Coordinates of C-alpha atoms in Angstrom, one line a residue:
M9 CA -8.8 25.7 21.3
K10 CA -9.1 25.4 17.3
P11 CA -8.7 21.9 15.9
K12 CA -6.1 21.0 13.8
H13 CA -6.7 20.7 10.1
I14 CA -5.8 17.8 8.5
L15 CA -5.2 17.2 4.6
I16 CA -5.9 13.7 3.8
L17 CA -5.3 13.1 0.1
G18 CA -7.3 10.4 -1.6
A19 CA -11.0 9.4 -0.5
G20 CA -11.3 6.0 -1.6
V21 CA -11.8 2.7 0.1
Y22 CA -8.4 2.5 1.6
Q23 CA -8.3 6.3 2.9
V24 CA -11.9 5.7 4.9
P25 CA -10.4 4.0 8.1
L26 CA -7.7 7.4 8.6
I27 CA -10.1 9.7 7.4
R28 CA -12.7 8.1 10.1
R29 CA -9.9 8.1 12.6
A30 CA -9.2 11.6 12.0
V31 CA -12.6 12.9 12.4
D32 CA -13.0 10.7 15.7
S33 CA -9.6 12.2 17.2
G34 CA -11.4 15.7 16.9
Y35 CA -9.5 17.1 14.0
N36 CA -10.8 19.2 11.3
V37 CA -10.5 17.0 8.3
T38 CA -10.3 17.9 4.4
V39 CA -10.0 15.1 1.9
A40 CA -8.6 15.9 -1.6
S41 CA -9.7 13.5 -4.7
Y42 CA -10.5 13.8 -8.3
G43 CA -13.6 12.8 -8.7
D44 CA -17.2 12.3 -7.4
N45 CA -18.9 9.6 -5.1
Y46 CA -15.7 8.3 -3.4
P47 CA -16.7 7.0 0.2
G48 CA -14.2 9.4 2.1
M49 CA -16.0 12.2 1.0
K50 CA -19.2 11.4 3.0
I51 CA -17.0 11.1 6.0
A52 CA -15.0 14.4 5.7
H53 CA -15.7 17.6 6.8
N54 CA -14.4 19.4 3.6
I55 CA -14.2 18.2 -0.1
W56 CA -11.4 19.5 -2.7
K57 CA -11.9 18.0 -5.9
V58 CA -8.6 18.2 -6.8
D59 CA -6.3 15.6 -8.4
T60 CA -3.6 14.6 -5.6
R61 CA -1.1 14.6 -8.0
N62 CA -1.5 18.5 -9.0
R63 CA 1.0 19.9 -6.5
E64 CA 0.7 23.4 -7.2
A65 CA -3.2 23.6 -7.1
L66 CA -3.2 21.6 -3.4
L67 CA -0.4 24.0 -2.2
K68 CA -2.7 27.1 -2.9
L69 CA -5.8 25.7 -1.5
A70 CA -3.4 24.5 1.4
K71 CA -2.2 28.2 2.2
K72 CA -5.6 29.3 2.0
N73 CA -7.1 27.1 4.1
K74 CA -4.3 27.0 6.6
I75 CA -3.4 23.3 6.8
D76 CA -1.5 21.8 9.7
A77 CA -0.4 18.6 8.6
V78 CA -1.2 16.5 5.5
T79 CA -0.9 12.6 5.0
T80 CA -2.5 9.8 3.4
T81 CA -2.7 5.9 3.4
G82 CA -2.7 2.8 1.2
T83 CA -1.5 5.0 -2.1
D84 CA 1.9 5.6 -3.3
V85 CA 0.7 8.0 -6.0
A86 CA -0.2 11.0 -3.6
V87 CA 3.2 10.8 -1.4
P88 CA 5.3 13.1 -3.7
T89 CA 2.8 15.7 -3.3
I90 CA 2.8 15.1 0.5
G91 CA 6.6 15.8 0.8
Y92 CA 6.3 18.8 -1.7
L93 CA 3.3 20.3 0.6
N94 CA 5.8 19.6 3.7
E95 CA 8.4 21.3 2.4
K96 CA 6.9 24.4 0.9
L97 CA 4.8 24.9 4.2
G98 CA 7.5 23.9 6.4
L99 CA 5.0 21.2 8.2
P100 CA 6.2 18.1 9.6
G101 CA 6.2 14.5 8.1
I102 CA 8.4 13.0 5.1
S103 CA 10.8 15.3 2.9
F104 CA 10.1 16.0 -0.6
E105 CA 13.5 14.0 -1.6
T106 CA 12.4 11.0 0.6
A107 CA 8.6 11.2 -0.7
L108 CA 10.6 10.9 -4.5
L109 CA 12.5 8.4 -3.7
T110 CA 9.9 6.0 -2.2
N111 CA 7.7 6.9 -5.2
N112 CA 10.1 5.9 -8.0
K113 CA 11.3 2.4 -8.3
I114 CA 14.6 3.4 -10.3
L115 CA 15.4 6.1 -7.8
M116 CA 14.9 3.6 -5.1
Q117 CA 17.1 0.9 -6.7
R118 CA 19.8 3.3 -7.2
R119 CA 19.9 4.2 -3.3
F120 CA 19.5 0.4 -2.6
K121 CA 22.5 -0.6 -4.6
K122 CA 24.4 2.5 -3.6
A123 CA 23.9 1.5 0.3
G124 CA 24.7 -2.2 -0.4
V125 CA 21.3 -3.0 0.5
P126 CA 19.9 -6.7 -0.6
A127 CA 17.9 -6.4 -3.8
A128 CA 17.0 -7.3 -7.3
R129 CA 19.8 -6.5 -10.0
F130 CA 18.6 -4.3 -12.1
F131 CA 18.8 -1.9 -15.3
E132 CA 17.5 1.1 -16.6
C133 CA 16.0 1.4 -20.2
M134 CA 15.0 4.2 -21.9
T135 CA 14.6 2.6 -25.1
F136 CA 13.5 -1.3 -26.6
D137 CA 17.3 -1.2 -28.0
D138 CA 18.3 -0.7 -23.9
V139 CA 16.1 -3.7 -23.2
K140 CA 17.4 -6.1 -25.7
A141 CA 20.9 -5.1 -24.9
H142 CA 20.4 -5.7 -21.0
A143 CA 18.7 -8.6 -21.5
K144 CA 21.7 -10.5 -22.8
K145 CA 23.0 -9.6 -19.3
M146 CA 20.4 -11.3 -17.5
D147 CA 18.8 -14.7 -17.3
L148 CA 15.1 -14.9 -18.3
P149 CA 12.8 -14.7 -16.4
V150 CA 12.7 -10.9 -15.7
I151 CA 10.4 -8.2 -14.3
I152 CA 9.7 -5.1 -16.5
K153 CA 8.0 -2.4 -14.7
A154 CA 7.1 1.6 -14.8
P155 CA 9.1 3.0 -12.3
N156 CA 6.1 5.2 -11.2
S157 CA 3.6 2.7 -11.2
S158 CA 1.5 1.4 -8.2
G159 CA -1.0 -1.6 -7.7
S160 CA 1.2 -3.9 -10.2
R161 CA 0.3 -1.6 -13.3
G162 CA 2.8 -2.0 -15.7
V163 CA 4.5 -4.8 -14.5
T164 CA 5.0 -7.6 -16.5
V165 CA 7.2 -10.9 -16.0
V166 CA 8.7 -11.8 -19.1
T167 CA 9.9 -15.4 -19.6
S168 CA 10.1 -15.3 -23.5
E169 CA 12.6 -13.1 -25.4
H170 CA 9.3 -12.8 -27.6
D171 CA 7.4 -10.9 -24.8
L172 CA 10.3 -8.2 -24.2
E173 CA 8.9 -5.6 -26.5
K174 CA 5.0 -6.1 -25.5
A175 CA 6.2 -5.9 -21.8
F176 CA 8.3 -2.5 -22.3
L177 CA 5.5 -1.1 -24.3
A178 CA 3.1 -1.9 -21.2
A179 CA 5.5 -0.4 -19.0
K180 CA 6.2 2.8 -21.1
S181 CA 2.7 3.5 -21.4
I182 CA 2.8 4.5 -17.9
A183 CA 6.5 5.6 -17.3
L184 CA 5.9 8.0 -20.4
D185 CA 9.4 10.3 -20.5
E186 CA 11.0 8.3 -18.2
A187 CA 13.1 5.2 -18.4
V188 CA 11.3 1.7 -17.2
L189 CA 13.1 -0.7 -15.2
M190 CA 14.2 -4.2 -15.7
E191 CA 14.9 -6.3 -12.7
E192 CA 16.1 -10.0 -12.1
L193 CA 13.1 -11.9 -10.8
L194 CA 13.9 -12.9 -7.4
V195 CA 12.6 -16.4 -6.2
G196 CA 11.7 -17.0 -2.6
E197 CA 8.7 -16.3 -0.3
E198 CA 7.5 -13.0 -0.4
F199 CA 6.0 -11.4 2.5
G200 CA 5.4 -7.9 4.0
A201 CA 6.0 -5.5 7.2
Q202 CA 5.1 -2.3 8.9
A203 CA 8.1 -0.4 10.1
V204 CA 7.6 2.4 12.5
V205 CA 10.5 4.9 11.9
V206 CA 11.5 7.5 14.7
D207 CA 14.1 9.6 14.1
G208 CA 15.7 7.4 11.5
N209 CA 15.5 4.3 14.0
I210 CA 13.0 1.5 13.5
R211 CA 11.3 1.4 16.9
A212 CA 8.5 -1.5 16.1
F213 CA 8.4 -3.9 13.3
F214 CA 5.6 -6.1 12.3
C215 CA 5.8 -8.8 10.0
H216 CA 2.7 -10.1 8.2
N217 CA 1.5 -13.0 6.3
D218 CA 0.5 -12.3 2.6
T219 CA -2.2 -13.9 0.3
V220 CA -1.6 -13.0 -3.2
T221 CA -2.6 -13.7 -6.4
A222 CA -1.0 -16.5 -8.7
P223 CA 2.1 -15.8 -10.5
P224 CA 3.7 -14.3 -12.5
V225 CA 2.4 -10.9 -11.3
T226 CA 1.0 -11.3 -7.7
V227 CA -1.1 -8.9 -6.2
P228 CA -2.2 -8.8 -2.4
V229 CA -5.7 -9.9 -1.6
G230 CA -5.1 -10.5 2.0
H231 CA -3.2 -10.4 5.1
S232 CA -2.7 -12.0 8.3
C233 CA -0.7 -12.0 11.6
P234 CA 1.4 -13.2 13.6
S235 CA 4.0 -14.1 10.7
Q236 CA 4.9 -17.6 10.2
L237 CA 8.3 -17.0 9.2
S238 CA 11.2 -17.8 11.9
Q239 CA 12.5 -15.4 14.7
N240 CA 15.6 -15.0 12.7
V241 CA 14.1 -14.3 9.4
Q242 CA 12.4 -11.5 10.7
T243 CA 15.1 -10.4 12.5
E244 CA 17.2 -10.4 9.3
A245 CA 14.1 -8.8 7.6
Q246 CA 13.8 -5.9 10.3
D247 CA 17.8 -5.2 9.7
V248 CA 17.4 -5.2 5.7
S249 CA 14.7 -2.7 6.3
A250 CA 16.5 -0.6 8.5
R251 CA 19.4 -0.5 5.9
A252 CA 16.9 0.3 3.0
I253 CA 15.0 3.1 5.1
G254 CA 18.2 4.4 6.1
A255 CA 19.2 4.6 2.2
L256 CA 16.2 6.7 1.4
G257 CA 16.4 8.9 4.3
V258 CA 12.9 8.2 6.0
T259 CA 13.2 9.8 9.5
N260 CA 9.6 9.8 11.0
A261 CA 6.8 7.7 9.6
V262 CA 5.2 4.4 9.2
C263 CA 6.7 2.6 6.2
N264 CA 5.2 -0.4 4.5
C265 CA 7.9 -2.7 3.6
D266 CA 7.5 -5.5 0.9
L267 CA 10.3 -8.0 1.3
I268 CA 11.4 -11.7 -0.4
F269 CA 12.9 -14.4 1.5
T270 CA 15.4 -16.3 -0.8
N271 CA 18.1 -18.8 -0.8
Q272 CA 20.8 -16.1 -0.3
G273 CA 18.6 -14.3 2.3
V274 CA 16.2 -11.5 2.8
C275 CA 15.9 -8.9 -0.1
I276 CA 14.1 -5.7 0.3
L277 CA 11.3 -5.4 -3.1
E278 CA 10.2 -2.1 -2.1
I279 CA 9.3 0.6 0.5
G280 CA 6.3 2.9 0.9
A281 CA 6.7 5.9 3.2
R282 CA 3.1 5.5 4.4
V283 CA 1.0 3.3 6.2
G284 CA 0.1 -0.4 4.0
A285 CA -3.2 -0.9 2.4
T286 CA -5.5 -4.0 2.1
G287 CA -6.4 -4.1 5.7
I288 CA -2.7 -4.4 7.2
P289 CA -3.5 -1.6 10.0
E290 CA -6.5 -3.5 11.2
I291 CA -5.0 -6.6 11.9
I292 CA -1.8 -5.0 13.2
H293 CA -4.2 -3.2 15.8
L294 CA -6.0 -6.7 16.7
H295 CA -2.9 -8.7 17.2
Y296 CA -0.6 -6.0 18.4
G297 CA -3.0 -3.3 19.9
I298 CA -1.0 -0.9 17.9
D299 CA -3.2 1.7 15.7
L300 CA -1.5 2.6 12.8
Y301 CA -3.7 5.3 11.5
E302 CA -3.1 7.0 14.8
F303 CA 0.5 7.1 14.2
A304 CA 0.4 8.5 10.6
L305 CA -1.6 11.4 12.2
F306 CA 1.0 12.0 14.5
F307 CA 3.8 11.8 12.4
A308 CA 2.0 14.2 9.9
L309 CA 1.6 16.6 12.9
G310 CA 5.2 16.3 14.0
K311 CA 4.3 14.2 17.4
K312 CA 6.1 11.0 18.3
P313 CA 3.6 8.1 19.4
V314 CA 4.1 6.0 22.3
I315 CA 4.2 2.1 21.3
P316 CA 2.6 -0.3 23.4
S317 CA 3.4 -3.6 24.1
L318 CA 0.5 -6.0 23.8
K319 CA -0.4 -9.2 22.1
G320 CA -4.2 -10.3 20.8
P321 CA -5.7 -13.0 18.8
A322 CA -4.4 -14.1 15.5
S323 CA -6.3 -11.7 12.8
A324 CA -6.7 -12.3 9.0
I325 CA -7.9 -9.9 6.5
R326 CA -9.7 -11.1 3.0
I327 CA -10.6 -8.6 0.2
V328 CA -13.7 -9.7 -1.2
E329 CA -13.5 -9.7 -5.3
S330 CA -15.9 -9.7 -7.9
P331 CA -16.8 -12.7 -9.9
R332 CA -16.9 -10.7 -13.1
T333 CA -17.1 -7.1 -14.3
G334 CA -20.4 -5.8 -14.7
K335 CA -23.6 -4.5 -12.6
L336 CA -23.9 -5.5 -8.8
L337 CA -27.2 -6.9 -8.6
R338 CA -27.2 -8.4 -5.1
C339 CA -24.7 -8.0 -2.0
F340 CA -25.7 -8.6 1.3
V341 CA -24.3 -10.3 4.5
P342 CA -26.7 -13.0 6.3
E343 CA -27.2 -11.8 9.7
E344 CA -26.0 -15.6 10.9
I345 CA -22.6 -14.8 9.7
M346 CA -22.1 -11.4 11.5
R347 CA -23.4 -13.6 15.2
R348 CA -20.1 -15.8 14.4
K349 CA -17.6 -15.7 17.0
G350 CA -14.3 -13.8 15.5
V351 CA -16.5 -12.0 12.7
V352 CA -14.5 -8.1 13.7
Q353 CA -15.9 -6.4 10.1
I354 CA -17.4 -7.1 6.9
N355 CA -17.3 -4.0 4.8
L356 CA -18.9 -4.0 1.3
D357 CA -18.0 -0.9 -0.6
Y358 CA -20.4 -0.6 -3.1
P359 CA -24.3 -0.5 -3.1
V360 CA -26.5 -2.6 -5.5
G361 CA -26.9 -1.2 -8.8
S362 CA -22.8 -0.1 -8.6
Q363 CA -20.7 -0.9 -11.8
V364 CA -17.7 -3.4 -10.4
R365 CA -14.8 -4.8 -11.9
K366 CA -13.3 -8.5 -11.7
F367 CA -10.4 -8.3 -9.6
C368 CA -6.9 -7.5 -11.4
V369 CA -5.5 -4.8 -8.9
G370 CA -6.3 -3.6 -5.5
P371 CA -8.9 -1.0 -6.2
D372 CA -10.9 -3.5 -7.5
R373 CA -12.0 -5.0 -4.6
I374 CA -15.9 -4.8 -3.5
G375 CA -15.3 -5.2 0.1
S376 CA -13.3 -6.7 3.1
V377 CA -13.7 -9.5 5.7
V378 CA -11.9 -8.8 8.9
V379 CA -11.4 -12.2 11.5
T380 CA -9.6 -13.1 14.5
S381 CA -9.3 -16.9 15.8
E382 CA -6.7 -18.8 17.9
D383 CA -3.8 -19.1 14.8
V384 CA -3.2 -17.7 12.2
N385 CA -4.1 -20.8 9.8
T386 CA -7.4 -20.9 11.4
A387 CA -8.1 -17.4 10.9
E388 CA -6.9 -17.0 7.0
Q389 CA -9.5 -20.4 6.5
F390 CA -11.8 -18.8 8.6
A391 CA -11.8 -15.4 6.3
E392 CA -12.1 -17.5 3.0
N393 CA -15.2 -19.3 5.0
I394 CA -16.9 -16.1 5.6
I395 CA -16.5 -14.9 1.9
K396 CA -18.1 -18.1 0.7
G397 CA -21.1 -17.4 2.8
L398 CA -21.7 -13.9 1.2
H399 CA -24.6 -13.1 -1.2
I400 CA -23.2 -11.5 -4.2
E401 CA -24.3 -11.7 -7.5
V402 CA -23.0 -9.7 -10.6
Q403 CA -24.6 -9.4 -13.7

């Protein structure tokens, strides 16, 4: 039989494991990405150098090349294109409406409010006059963000009225002709979860611990599991996520859920209709035996995955950050480190001589470390210690 033709949008470091999984599964794999030298391009069978947001160009290519399924992981930017191609080509996977809802924070918040899902209070602001007017109705600090941003771009925590205009302009530069979002700043413990949704119902739900940069704008730099939250909080998180997923119309997908446990209970921050990034599928696989990359491919092809019930060791991932922006002069792993028990993967994303950036957002990583240990705290510390032992020099 002719292998199924899978289109994966994006070819960066967060798409590489999905691309490799698809190739290893025997599919004919095409990647679409605007640019050169992305690591996934070296793995896929075919490359389309097209912006993943260019729906019409990708539709034309998908028709010509008889694509059977389209998917991605680790990025929100390409999700609306996936929904669009699914709708136009009659493919399984998320609908265009759901793709838009999960990619636009204003549309998402509207749905949460209508469905009574616990979430932040918010206002939509098209002009700075709107910002000033709505700021009087909320206590500082607040968050101002572009509704269509990802990776914490265009997101500012505002603690003073003097900073409102600067934050608005930063968000507006990304939002362009759209309104920006002003939200109350929820205070509590942020955490994440992966929800496996089958026929509109959560069939598996995996909370994980998140390691993030210092406030005010937190960016994930690592994850671990099992979750250290109480079972009651995890159960509440699944209930809140189920209501949010229902409000967004997700039927069959793996969803990346961002949540926060406040004094008033669990609230949803946002949901992505795709598998999480920063190594989340790797730690889920190690601890629960669930291959979320395989699930993403199944859902894209219209298949429903069988969910095993397994428990493995505690697992953790920590991204490797560059100490500064510049040229990578040295980057290697001492052999002794690779021989240590519990070291699962050490990935270095760039060869010596590459230009790298000091870490600000997710794509700025220069590598990752995945480990297992007897408990989650030990696993997290183990990953940190491994990174300290890497030989990295940036000029």
